[in-house]
Amino acid sequence: MKGINILNRISIKLGLLFSGVFLILLLILGTILYGVFTNLFVDFVSSDLIDQGSNHSKVLDNDFSKKMIGHVVSMDQNGSTQIVITDENQKILGSTVPLDAEMKKHLLKSKKEIVISDWKKDKYISTITTIPNKGYVYMFYRTNVLRETVSVLKSLILVTGIGTVFIGFGTIGFLSRKITQPLVIMKEATNQLAKGQYRQEIPSKGNDEIAQLASSIQQLGEQLQYFEDTRNEFLSAVSHELRTPLTYIKGYSDVLSKGIIKSKEEQTEYLAIINRETKRISFLVNDLFEMSKLQAGKFQLQKELANVNLIAEKVASSLRPALVKKGLELILTFSEKVPPILIDVQRMEQVVYNLVENAIKYTDNGFIKIRSFLENEFVVIEICDTGMGIPKEEISKIWDRFYRIEKSRARKTGGTGLGLYIAKQIIESHHGQIKISSVENQGSTFLIYLPRELKE
Ligand code: ADP
């Protein structure tokens, strides 16, 4: 985790936060406990003193003799409780210990039944019980016992607090490290992506948000790699596509310009080759131009009311020579019910042309069928062939830019892998859909769905 200040680490932040919260809770709990404990303790001691005092007073009320006083005093000779018995004038008649100054202060205080001292400051908690017409019983309890207990309690709370902070910090630190570890790996992976290392293996467990993020980053890398691969393939396809016609054009024009060929027919034939190859280049450049417009969003449809039957017919007749050359049969079935719809005629021609041209390119024997019909609210154009078909796993990819199935097959047949991508964009911009069903070595069927009521 280089480059990150230690205090900026999530594990440290979480550790501090949780330990802080623990500590505050503990302090609140400790204060409450402390208050409850001391109050209960003082209450308990005072009521115990009162009980003892009133017992003694009852006994002494019956018999206030010296002997009985001595007997009562001797009963409280141990522990932290002291007893002092006085007559009505507070003359001391008996006591468990010699009276200290604090005790004497209490004697003079008042004759109220209970005197509870401030246990934090005073040496004793004391109570006074009257022996009617005879005297008083003073009970004393040493507060240092309570103070010692409280100080033990305080130390306990402090030790628990420190312990909790350490354990909390350690546990949270450990847990959050477990959480942040994958984030660090992902950060590394994205750094690698930025450097062009698109294939990243990010280990992740479970299916929580972090695992999902890891898989998204991995997928992003795979997508980038895919685009990189297809772009490189595309560049090599484009240069190959350009090189072949350019070689022809250069070769034949060289021969013509040197005036070696005298025969008129041969000259015409050479010029026809140059013309055909120039057309090939121009198609490729058009495709590229079309694609760049699509990508830049500068794609505007020139819509007019037109019948798709006428468009399909026009495409069929312009491609008939290529069909005948390959010995393929052409079947046309156009429904009369198909109404004129608002479309960009030139672009629709381009789409149908592309699909029929593909059908011819990828079919060696059998037939090509072009059909039109109405299905619910859609005008449908179907282009069906009995060609090599498309492998199941490739079907979803054929709409991607530059995608071509098997380089060997693509090289033989030419093409740039842009045709279907452009076709899909054009149909979708008409609010339509283009679908395919294909079985390898049996043939393919492309279906164009155009809404009858085309929106402007
Ligand atoms: P290309 O210019 O290479 O033909 P497309 O985008 O038109 O590019 O087609 C993409 C790929 O889909 C082609 O490379 C081809 O392998 C496959 N494909 C398209 N149409 C057909 C078809 N009718 N039969 C078999 N494969 C086809």
Short mmCIF file of C-alpha atoms and ligand atoms in Angstrom, two decimals:
data_model
loop_
_atom_site.label_atom_id
_atom_site.label_comp_id
_atom_site.label_asym_id
_atom_site.label_seq_id
_atom_site.Cartn_x
_atom_site.Cartn_y
_atom_site.Cartn_z
CA MET A 1 0.00 0.00 0.00
CA LYS A 2 2.72 2.42 -0.86
CA GLY A 3 1.78 6.03 -1.33
CA ILE A 4 -0.97 5.92 1.31
CA ASN A 5 -0.51 7.76 4.59
CA ILE A 6 -0.96 5.28 7.45
CA LEU A 7 -3.83 7.36 8.89
CA ASN A 8 -5.62 7.20 5.55
CA ARG A 9 -5.83 3.43 5.63
CA ILE A 10 -9.38 2.19 5.99
CA SER A 11 -8.27 -0.43 8.52
CA ILE A 12 -6.76 2.23 10.80
CA LYS A 13 -9.72 4.57 10.38
CA LEU A 14 -12.21 1.81 11.19
CA GLY A 15 -10.06 0.60 14.11
CA LEU A 16 -9.97 4.13 15.59
CA LEU A 17 -13.65 4.70 15.01
CA PHE A 18 -14.82 1.45 16.59
CA SER A 19 -12.40 1.67 19.51
CA GLY A 20 -13.57 5.26 20.12
CA VAL A 21 -17.20 4.18 20.10
CA PHE A 22 -16.39 1.23 22.43
CA LEU A 23 -14.57 3.53 24.80
CA ILE A 24 -17.36 6.08 24.96
CA LEU A 25 -19.92 3.32 25.60
CA LEU A 26 -17.71 1.87 28.30
CA LEU A 27 -17.30 5.28 29.98
CA ILE A 28 -21.06 5.82 29.98
CA LEU A 29 -21.65 2.31 31.32
CA GLY A 30 -18.90 2.75 33.93
CA THR A 31 -20.34 6.06 35.14
CA ILE A 32 -23.82 4.54 35.43
CA LEU A 33 -22.47 1.47 37.24
CA TYR A 34 -20.42 3.64 39.57
CA GLY A 35 -23.43 5.81 40.48
CA VAL A 36 -25.76 2.86 40.98
CA PHE A 37 -23.22 0.91 42.99
CA THR A 38 -22.29 3.72 45.41
CA ASN A 39 -25.93 4.74 45.99
CA LEU A 40 -26.98 1.16 46.62
CA PHE A 41 -24.03 0.62 48.92
CA VAL A 42 -24.69 3.76 50.97
CA ASP A 43 -28.42 2.88 51.16
CA PHE A 44 -27.61 -0.63 52.24
CA VAL A 45 -25.13 0.47 54.92
CA SER A 46 -27.47 3.15 56.32
CA SER A 47 -30.47 0.86 56.57
CA ASP A 48 -28.27 -1.80 58.17
CA LEU A 49 -27.02 0.76 60.71
CA ILE A 50 -30.57 1.88 61.43
CA ASP A 51 -31.68 -1.74 61.94
CA GLN A 52 -28.82 -2.48 64.26
CA GLY A 53 -29.31 0.82 66.12
CA SER A 54 -33.01 0.22 66.67
CA ASN A 55 -32.35 -3.36 67.86
CA HIS A 56 -29.81 -2.08 70.35
CA SER A 57 -32.17 0.69 71.41
CA LYS A 58 -34.97 -1.84 72.09
CA VAL A 59 -32.69 -3.97 74.20
CA LEU A 60 -31.37 -0.96 76.10
CA ASP A 61 -34.90 0.42 76.60
CA ASN A 62 -35.69 -2.71 78.63
CA ASP A 63 -32.45 -2.73 80.49
CA PHE A 64 -30.30 0.42 80.52
CA SER A 65 -27.86 -1.01 83.04
CA LYS A 66 -24.08 -0.69 82.74
CA LYS A 67 -23.85 -4.43 82.21
CA MET A 68 -26.26 -4.41 79.32
CA ILE A 69 -24.51 -1.37 77.79
CA GLY A 70 -21.20 -3.24 78.04
CA HIS A 71 -22.84 -6.34 76.53
CA VAL A 72 -24.28 -4.38 73.55
CA VAL A 73 -20.96 -2.64 72.93
CA SER A 74 -19.05 -5.92 73.03
CA MET A 75 -21.40 -7.35 70.31
CA ASP A 76 -20.07 -4.78 67.83
CA GLN A 77 -16.42 -5.15 68.75
CA ASN A 78 -15.44 -6.36 65.31
CA GLY A 79 -15.85 -5.27 61.68
CA SER A 80 -16.14 -1.82 60.31
CA THR A 81 -19.21 -0.89 62.37
CA GLN A 82 -18.72 1.04 65.60
CA ILE A 83 -21.25 1.75 68.30
CA VAL A 84 -21.43 4.58 70.86
CA ILE A 85 -24.07 4.72 73.57
CA THR A 86 -24.75 7.99 75.41
CA ASP A 87 -27.24 9.23 77.95
CA GLU A 88 -29.73 11.99 77.17
CA ASN A 89 -27.03 14.61 77.67
CA GLN A 90 -24.74 12.81 75.25
CA LYS A 91 -22.43 11.66 77.99
CA ILE A 92 -20.69 8.60 76.68
CA LEU A 93 -21.70 5.44 78.53
CA GLY A 94 -20.02 2.90 76.30
CA SER A 95 -18.29 2.59 72.90
CA THR A 96 -16.53 -0.03 70.80
CA VAL A 97 -13.55 2.25 70.19
CA PRO A 98 -12.29 5.42 71.82
CA LEU A 99 -14.04 8.31 70.04
CA ASP A 100 -12.00 10.24 67.51
CA ALA A 101 -12.62 13.88 66.58
CA GLU A 102 -14.88 12.98 63.65
CA MET A 103 -17.06 10.79 65.87
CA LYS A 104 -17.30 13.52 68.45
CA LYS A 105 -18.42 15.96 65.72
CA HIS A 106 -21.27 13.60 64.90
CA LEU A 107 -22.34 13.43 68.54
CA LEU A 108 -22.80 17.16 68.62
CA LYS A 109 -24.53 17.40 65.29
CA SER A 110 -28.22 16.73 65.83
CA LYS A 111 -30.67 14.36 67.31
CA LYS A 112 -32.31 13.49 64.06
CA GLU A 113 -32.73 9.79 63.48
CA ILE A 114 -30.36 9.39 60.55
CA VAL A 115 -27.30 11.30 59.67
CA ILE A 116 -25.77 10.15 56.45
CA SER A 117 -22.42 11.65 55.89
CA ASP A 118 -20.84 12.46 52.60
CA TRP A 119 -18.99 9.15 52.09
CA LYS A 120 -16.41 10.73 49.79
CA LYS A 121 -15.26 13.29 52.39
CA ASP A 122 -16.30 12.05 55.84
CA LYS A 123 -14.71 9.23 57.72
CA TYR A 124 -18.04 7.67 58.76
CA ILE A 125 -21.58 7.11 57.77
CA SER A 126 -23.54 7.37 60.98
CA THR A 127 -27.06 6.93 62.35
CA ILE A 128 -28.63 7.98 65.67
CA THR A 129 -31.41 6.01 67.37
CA THR A 130 -33.12 7.32 70.49
CA ILE A 131 -33.62 5.17 73.61
CA PRO A 132 -36.77 6.87 74.92
CA ASN A 133 -36.09 8.97 78.06
CA LYS A 134 -32.72 7.27 78.50
CA GLY A 135 -30.22 8.15 75.82
CA TYR A 136 -28.98 7.49 72.26
CA VAL A 137 -27.36 4.74 70.22
CA TYR A 138 -24.86 6.06 67.66
CA MET A 139 -23.85 3.69 64.91
CA PHE A 140 -20.76 4.40 62.74
CA TYR A 141 -19.54 2.75 59.57
CA ARG A 142 -16.08 3.46 58.22
CA THR A 143 -16.37 5.02 54.69
CA ASN A 144 -12.81 4.01 53.75
CA VAL A 145 -14.17 0.49 53.02
CA LEU A 146 -16.46 2.01 50.41
CA ARG A 147 -13.73 4.26 49.03
CA GLU A 148 -11.39 1.29 48.64
CA THR A 149 -14.09 -0.74 46.86
CA VAL A 150 -14.84 2.19 44.56
CA SER A 151 -11.18 2.66 43.70
CA VAL A 152 -10.91 -1.09 42.85
CA LEU A 153 -14.01 -0.65 40.68
CA LYS A 154 -12.47 2.36 38.94
CA SER A 155 -9.25 0.47 38.20
CA LEU A 156 -11.30 -2.43 36.87
CA ILE A 157 -13.19 -0.12 34.51
CA LEU A 158 -9.94 1.49 33.37
CA VAL A 159 -8.23 -1.86 32.70
CA THR A 160 -11.33 -3.14 30.88
CA GLY A 161 -11.39 0.11 28.85
CA ILE A 162 -7.78 -0.20 27.78
CA GLY A 163 -8.26 -3.90 27.08
CA THR A 164 -11.33 -3.18 25.01
CA VAL A 165 -9.51 -0.53 22.99
CA PHE A 166 -6.70 -2.94 22.21
CA ILE A 167 -8.94 -5.89 21.44
CA GLY A 168 -11.38 -3.69 19.47
CA PHE A 169 -8.57 -2.07 17.52
CA GLY A 170 -6.96 -5.40 16.82
CA THR A 171 -10.18 -7.14 15.79
CA ILE A 172 -11.47 -4.29 13.62
CA GLY A 173 -8.02 -3.76 12.17
CA PHE A 174 -7.83 -7.45 11.28
CA LEU A 175 -11.35 -7.51 9.83
CA SER A 176 -10.95 -4.33 7.82
CA ARG A 177 -7.59 -5.51 6.51
CA LYS A 178 -9.43 -8.54 5.22
CA ILE A 179 -11.85 -6.17 3.48
CA THR A 180 -9.24 -3.78 2.16
CA GLN A 181 -6.88 -6.48 0.92
CA PRO A 182 -9.00 -7.20 -2.17
CA LEU A 183 -9.33 -3.44 -2.75
CA VAL A 184 -5.55 -3.14 -2.82
CA ILE A 185 -5.39 -5.99 -5.35
CA MET A 186 -8.05 -4.25 -7.45
CA LYS A 187 -6.16 -0.98 -7.30
CA GLU A 188 -3.08 -2.80 -8.59
CA ALA A 189 -5.17 -4.44 -11.31
CA THR A 190 -6.62 -1.10 -12.49
CA ASN A 191 -3.10 0.35 -12.57
CA GLN A 192 -2.11 -2.53 -14.81
CA LEU A 193 -5.20 -1.91 -16.98
CA ALA A 194 -4.13 1.71 -17.37
CA LYS A 195 -0.75 0.46 -18.58
CA GLY A 196 -2.42 -1.71 -21.21
CA GLN A 197 -2.21 -5.06 -19.41
CA TYR A 198 -5.85 -5.89 -19.99
CA ARG A 199 -5.92 -9.54 -18.92
CA GLN A 200 -6.14 -9.37 -15.14
CA GLU A 201 -6.87 -12.26 -12.78
CA ILE A 202 -8.43 -10.83 -9.62
CA PRO A 203 -9.01 -13.54 -7.01
CA SER A 204 -12.30 -13.03 -5.18
CA LYS A 205 -14.44 -15.09 -2.82
CA GLY A 206 -18.22 -15.07 -2.38
CA ASN A 207 -20.62 -12.73 -4.12
CA ASP A 208 -20.60 -9.59 -2.01
CA GLU A 209 -20.14 -6.03 -3.37
CA ILE A 210 -16.34 -6.36 -3.32
CA ALA A 211 -16.40 -9.67 -5.20
CA GLN A 212 -18.79 -8.11 -7.73
CA LEU A 213 -16.49 -5.12 -8.17
CA ALA A 214 -13.57 -7.48 -8.75
CA SER A 215 -15.47 -9.38 -11.39
CA SER A 216 -16.58 -6.09 -13.05
CA ILE A 217 -12.96 -4.95 -13.27
CA GLN A 218 -11.96 -8.30 -14.71
CA GLN A 219 -14.77 -8.09 -17.27
CA LEU A 220 -13.74 -4.55 -18.14
CA GLY A 221 -10.24 -5.83 -18.80
CA GLU A 222 -11.58 -8.64 -20.98
CA GLN A 223 -13.71 -6.15 -22.94
CA LEU A 224 -10.73 -3.84 -23.44
CA GLN A 225 -8.63 -6.78 -24.56
CA TYR A 226 -11.39 -7.79 -26.94
CA PHE A 227 -11.56 -4.30 -28.43
CA GLU A 228 -7.80 -4.17 -28.69
CA ASP A 229 -7.73 -7.55 -30.47
CA THR A 230 -10.57 -6.68 -32.85
CA ARG A 231 -9.02 -3.28 -33.58
CA ASN A 232 -5.71 -4.90 -34.46
CA GLU A 233 -7.46 -7.50 -36.57
CA PHE A 234 -9.44 -4.75 -38.22
CA LEU A 235 -6.31 -2.76 -39.04
CA SER A 236 -4.65 -5.79 -40.57
CA ALA A 237 -7.87 -6.59 -42.49
CA VAL A 238 -8.12 -3.02 -43.79
CA SER A 239 -4.51 -2.95 -44.91
CA HIS A 240 -4.92 -6.36 -46.52
CA GLU A 241 -8.15 -5.26 -48.22
CA LEU A 242 -6.47 -2.11 -49.50
CA ARG A 243 -3.25 -3.76 -50.55
CA THR A 244 -4.86 -6.33 -52.87
CA PRO A 245 -6.83 -3.88 -55.07
CA LEU A 246 -4.02 -1.34 -54.96
CA THR A 247 -1.58 -3.96 -56.28
CA TYR A 248 -3.98 -4.70 -59.13
CA ILE A 249 -4.55 -1.03 -59.91
CA LYS A 250 -0.85 -0.24 -59.82
CA GLY A 251 0.13 -3.26 -61.94
CA TYR A 252 -2.50 -2.79 -64.65
CA SER A 253 -2.14 0.99 -64.83
CA ASP A 254 1.68 0.58 -65.11
CA VAL A 255 1.25 -1.77 -68.03
CA LEU A 256 -1.27 0.56 -69.69
CA SER A 257 0.83 3.68 -69.17
CA LYS A 258 3.87 2.07 -70.76
CA GLY A 259 1.79 1.50 -73.93
CA ILE A 260 2.85 -2.13 -74.20
CA ILE A 261 -0.73 -3.31 -74.70
CA LYS A 262 -1.89 -2.42 -78.15
CA SER A 263 -5.08 -4.51 -78.41
CA LYS A 264 -8.20 -2.46 -77.74
CA GLU A 265 -10.01 -5.42 -76.07
CA GLU A 266 -7.14 -6.06 -73.72
CA GLN A 267 -6.95 -2.38 -72.80
CA THR A 268 -10.71 -2.37 -72.07
CA GLU A 269 -10.35 -5.51 -69.97
CA TYR A 270 -7.49 -3.96 -67.96
CA LEU A 271 -9.44 -0.77 -67.43
CA ALA A 272 -12.44 -2.81 -66.24
CA ILE A 273 -10.18 -4.52 -63.68
CA ILE A 274 -8.87 -1.15 -62.51
CA ASN A 275 -12.45 0.09 -62.27
CA ARG A 276 -13.61 -2.96 -60.28
CA GLU A 277 -10.74 -2.70 -57.84
CA THR A 278 -11.33 1.03 -57.38
CA LYS A 279 -14.95 0.22 -56.52
CA ARG A 280 -13.78 -2.29 -53.94
CA ILE A 281 -11.64 0.33 -52.26
CA SER A 282 -14.44 2.83 -52.40
CA PHE A 283 -16.83 0.36 -50.69
CA LEU A 284 -14.35 -0.20 -47.93
CA VAL A 285 -13.75 3.52 -47.46
CA ASN A 286 -17.53 4.06 -47.46
CA ASP A 287 -17.97 1.45 -44.73
CA LEU A 288 -15.27 3.07 -42.66
CA PHE A 289 -16.77 6.50 -43.18
CA GLU A 290 -20.24 5.22 -42.29
CA MET A 291 -18.90 3.64 -39.14
CA SER A 292 -17.06 6.75 -38.04
CA LYS A 293 -20.26 8.78 -38.55
CA LEU A 294 -22.22 6.24 -36.48
CA GLN A 295 -19.68 6.45 -33.72
CA ALA A 296 -19.57 10.22 -33.74
CA GLY A 297 -23.39 10.35 -33.57
CA LYS A 298 -23.55 12.29 -36.86
CA PHE A 299 -25.98 9.91 -38.39
CA GLN A 300 -29.06 11.50 -39.97
CA LEU A 301 -31.82 9.60 -41.72
CA GLN A 302 -33.45 11.02 -44.84
CA LYS A 303 -36.85 9.42 -44.49
CA GLU A 304 -39.47 9.04 -47.22
CA LEU A 305 -42.45 6.78 -47.84
CA ALA A 306 -41.20 3.69 -49.66
CA ASN A 307 -42.04 0.06 -50.25
CA VAL A 308 -39.47 -2.43 -49.02
CA ASN A 309 -40.45 -4.85 -51.81
CA LEU A 310 -38.99 -2.45 -54.35
CA ILE A 311 -35.82 -2.04 -52.36
CA ALA A 312 -35.36 -5.82 -52.06
CA GLU A 313 -36.06 -6.26 -55.75
CA LYS A 314 -33.50 -3.66 -56.70
CA VAL A 315 -30.84 -5.28 -54.49
CA ALA A 316 -31.67 -8.74 -55.89
CA SER A 317 -31.30 -7.59 -59.47
CA SER A 318 -27.99 -5.83 -58.82
CA LEU A 319 -26.58 -8.94 -57.13
CA ARG A 320 -28.04 -11.43 -59.60
CA PRO A 321 -24.79 -11.70 -61.61
CA ALA A 322 -22.86 -12.70 -58.48
CA LEU A 323 -25.55 -15.29 -57.71
CA VAL A 324 -25.49 -16.72 -61.18
CA LYS A 325 -21.72 -16.87 -61.08
CA LYS A 326 -21.86 -19.04 -57.95
CA GLY A 327 -24.69 -21.16 -59.41
CA LEU A 328 -27.12 -20.26 -56.62
CA GLU A 329 -30.88 -20.19 -57.01
CA LEU A 330 -32.74 -16.97 -56.10
CA ILE A 331 -36.21 -17.18 -54.62
CA LEU A 332 -38.21 -13.98 -54.17
CA THR A 333 -41.56 -13.92 -52.32
CA PHE A 334 -42.85 -10.45 -51.68
CA SER A 335 -46.20 -9.93 -49.95
CA GLU A 336 -48.57 -7.53 -51.66
CA LYS A 337 -49.94 -6.56 -48.25
CA VAL A 338 -46.72 -4.80 -47.24
CA PRO A 339 -47.56 -1.09 -47.06
CA PRO A 340 -45.16 1.77 -47.85
CA ILE A 341 -43.37 2.93 -44.71
CA LEU A 342 -41.21 5.91 -43.77
CA ILE A 343 -37.59 4.87 -44.24
CA ASP A 344 -34.25 6.13 -45.42
CA VAL A 345 -34.31 4.33 -48.75
CA GLN A 346 -30.61 4.55 -49.49
CA ARG A 347 -29.59 3.18 -46.10
CA MET A 348 -32.24 0.46 -46.17
CA GLU A 349 -30.88 -0.57 -49.57
CA GLN A 350 -27.43 -0.64 -48.03
CA VAL A 351 -28.64 -2.98 -45.24
CA VAL A 352 -30.46 -5.40 -47.57
CA TYR A 353 -27.52 -5.29 -49.99
CA ASN A 354 -25.13 -6.19 -47.18
CA LEU A 355 -27.23 -9.11 -46.00
CA VAL A 356 -27.81 -10.52 -49.49
CA GLU A 357 -24.16 -10.01 -50.38
CA ASN A 358 -23.17 -11.89 -47.21
CA ALA A 359 -25.64 -14.66 -48.04
CA ILE A 360 -24.00 -15.07 -51.46
CA LYS A 361 -20.49 -14.80 -50.00
CA TYR A 362 -21.06 -17.50 -47.40
CA THR A 363 -23.13 -19.91 -49.55
CA ASP A 364 -21.56 -22.30 -52.04
CA ASN A 365 -24.63 -24.20 -53.16
CA GLY A 366 -28.38 -24.17 -52.71
CA PHE A 367 -30.49 -21.04 -52.76
CA ILE A 368 -30.88 -17.54 -51.44
CA LYS A 369 -34.41 -16.53 -50.51
CA ILE A 370 -35.61 -12.96 -50.05
CA ARG A 371 -39.07 -12.63 -48.56
CA SER A 372 -41.25 -9.80 -47.29
CA PHE A 373 -44.36 -10.10 -45.14
CA LEU A 374 -46.42 -8.43 -42.45
CA GLU A 375 -46.19 -9.69 -38.87
CA ASN A 376 -48.38 -7.90 -36.33
CA GLU A 377 -47.32 -4.26 -36.48
CA PHE A 378 -44.09 -5.00 -38.33
CA VAL A 379 -43.01 -5.10 -41.92
CA VAL A 380 -40.50 -7.94 -42.12
CA ILE A 381 -37.77 -8.58 -44.67
CA GLU A 382 -36.21 -12.04 -44.51
CA ILE A 383 -32.94 -13.04 -46.16
CA CYS A 384 -32.35 -16.76 -45.98
CA ASP A 385 -29.47 -18.87 -47.33
CA THR A 386 -28.33 -22.48 -47.38
CA GLY A 387 -24.69 -21.62 -46.72
CA MET A 388 -22.07 -22.41 -44.14
CA GLY A 389 -24.07 -20.90 -41.25
CA ILE A 390 -22.63 -19.47 -38.05
CA PRO A 391 -21.41 -21.49 -35.03
CA LYS A 392 -23.76 -21.14 -32.04
CA GLU A 393 -21.15 -19.54 -29.79
CA GLU A 394 -20.32 -16.85 -32.40
CA ILE A 395 -23.91 -15.73 -33.09
CA SER A 396 -24.05 -13.09 -30.36
CA LYS A 397 -20.74 -11.55 -31.49
CA ILE A 398 -21.42 -11.04 -35.20
CA TRP A 399 -23.05 -7.63 -34.53
CA ASP A 400 -19.86 -6.29 -32.99
CA ARG A 401 -17.64 -3.87 -34.87
CA PHE A 402 -14.85 -5.59 -36.83
CA TYR A 403 -16.01 -9.04 -35.78
CA ARG A 404 -15.36 -11.75 -38.35
CA ILE A 405 -15.73 -15.45 -37.84
CA GLU A 406 -12.47 -17.38 -38.33
CA LYS A 407 -9.83 -15.31 -39.93
CA SER A 408 -9.19 -17.93 -42.63
CA ARG A 409 -12.80 -17.94 -43.78
CA ALA A 410 -12.98 -14.14 -43.60
CA ARG A 411 -9.78 -13.67 -45.61
CA LYS A 412 -11.03 -15.97 -48.34
CA THR A 413 -14.32 -14.11 -48.59
CA GLY A 414 -13.03 -10.59 -47.96
CA GLY A 415 -14.99 -8.12 -45.83
CA THR A 416 -14.11 -6.00 -42.87
CA GLY A 417 -16.51 -7.19 -40.18
CA LEU A 418 -18.33 -3.86 -40.33
CA GLY A 419 -21.33 -4.80 -42.49
CA LEU A 420 -23.56 -6.30 -39.78
CA TYR A 421 -22.57 -3.67 -37.22
CA ILE A 422 -23.62 -0.90 -39.60
CA ALA A 423 -26.80 -2.78 -40.59
CA LYS A 424 -27.85 -3.13 -36.94
CA GLN A 425 -27.24 0.57 -36.24
CA ILE A 426 -29.30 1.59 -39.26
CA ILE A 427 -32.23 -0.70 -38.39
CA GLU A 428 -32.22 0.38 -34.74
CA SER A 429 -32.20 4.04 -35.75
CA HIS A 430 -35.44 3.19 -37.62
CA HIS A 431 -36.77 1.84 -34.28
CA GLY A 432 -36.66 -1.63 -35.75
CA GLN A 433 -34.86 -4.85 -34.91
CA ILE A 434 -32.59 -7.22 -36.73
CA LYS A 435 -32.48 -10.89 -35.72
CA ILE A 436 -30.67 -13.99 -36.86
CA SER A 437 -31.14 -17.72 -36.65
CA SER A 438 -28.39 -19.90 -38.02
CA VAL A 439 -27.24 -23.51 -37.97
CA GLU A 440 -23.66 -24.30 -38.91
CA ASN A 441 -23.35 -25.98 -42.31
CA GLN A 442 -27.09 -25.61 -42.93
CA GLY A 443 -27.64 -21.92 -43.44
CA SER A 444 -28.65 -18.60 -41.92
CA THR A 445 -31.79 -16.50 -41.79
CA PHE A 446 -31.65 -12.76 -41.12
CA LEU A 447 -34.91 -10.98 -40.25
CA ILE A 448 -35.39 -7.23 -40.35
CA TYR A 449 -38.39 -5.93 -38.37
CA LEU A 450 -39.52 -2.41 -39.21
CA PRO A 451 -42.47 -0.87 -37.35
CA ARG A 452 -45.38 -0.14 -39.66
CA GLU A 453 -46.04 3.25 -38.11
CA LEU A 454 -42.52 4.54 -38.19
CA LYS A 455 -41.89 7.44 -35.89
CA GLU A 456 -40.30 10.47 -37.50
P1 ADP B 1 -17.86 -9.12 -43.29
O1 ADP B 1 -17.54 -7.87 -44.01
O2 ADP B 1 -16.67 -9.82 -42.76
O3 ADP B 1 -18.81 -10.01 -44.02
P2 ADP B 1 -20.10 -8.63 -41.54
O4 ADP B 1 -20.25 -7.71 -40.39
O5 ADP B 1 -21.02 -8.43 -42.69
O6 ADP B 1 -18.59 -8.59 -41.98
O7 ADP B 1 -20.28 -10.09 -41.01
C1 ADP B 1 -19.62 -10.51 -39.83
C2 ADP B 1 -19.29 -11.99 -39.91
O8 ADP B 1 -20.51 -12.74 -39.80
C3 ADP B 1 -18.66 -12.40 -41.19
O9 ADP B 1 -17.26 -12.33 -41.10
C4 ADP B 1 -19.14 -13.81 -41.40
O10 ADP B 1 -18.22 -14.73 -40.88
C5 ADP B 1 -20.45 -13.91 -40.62
N1 ADP B 1 -21.63 -13.89 -41.53
C6 ADP B 1 -22.35 -12.83 -41.90
N2 ADP B 1 -23.38 -13.21 -42.71
C7 ADP B 1 -23.28 -14.55 -42.83
C8 ADP B 1 -24.04 -15.56 -43.53
N3 ADP B 1 -25.12 -15.24 -44.28
N4 ADP B 1 -23.64 -16.84 -43.43
C9 ADP B 1 -22.58 -17.18 -42.68
N5 ADP B 1 -21.81 -16.29 -42.00
C10 ADP B 1 -22.15 -14.99 -42.07
#
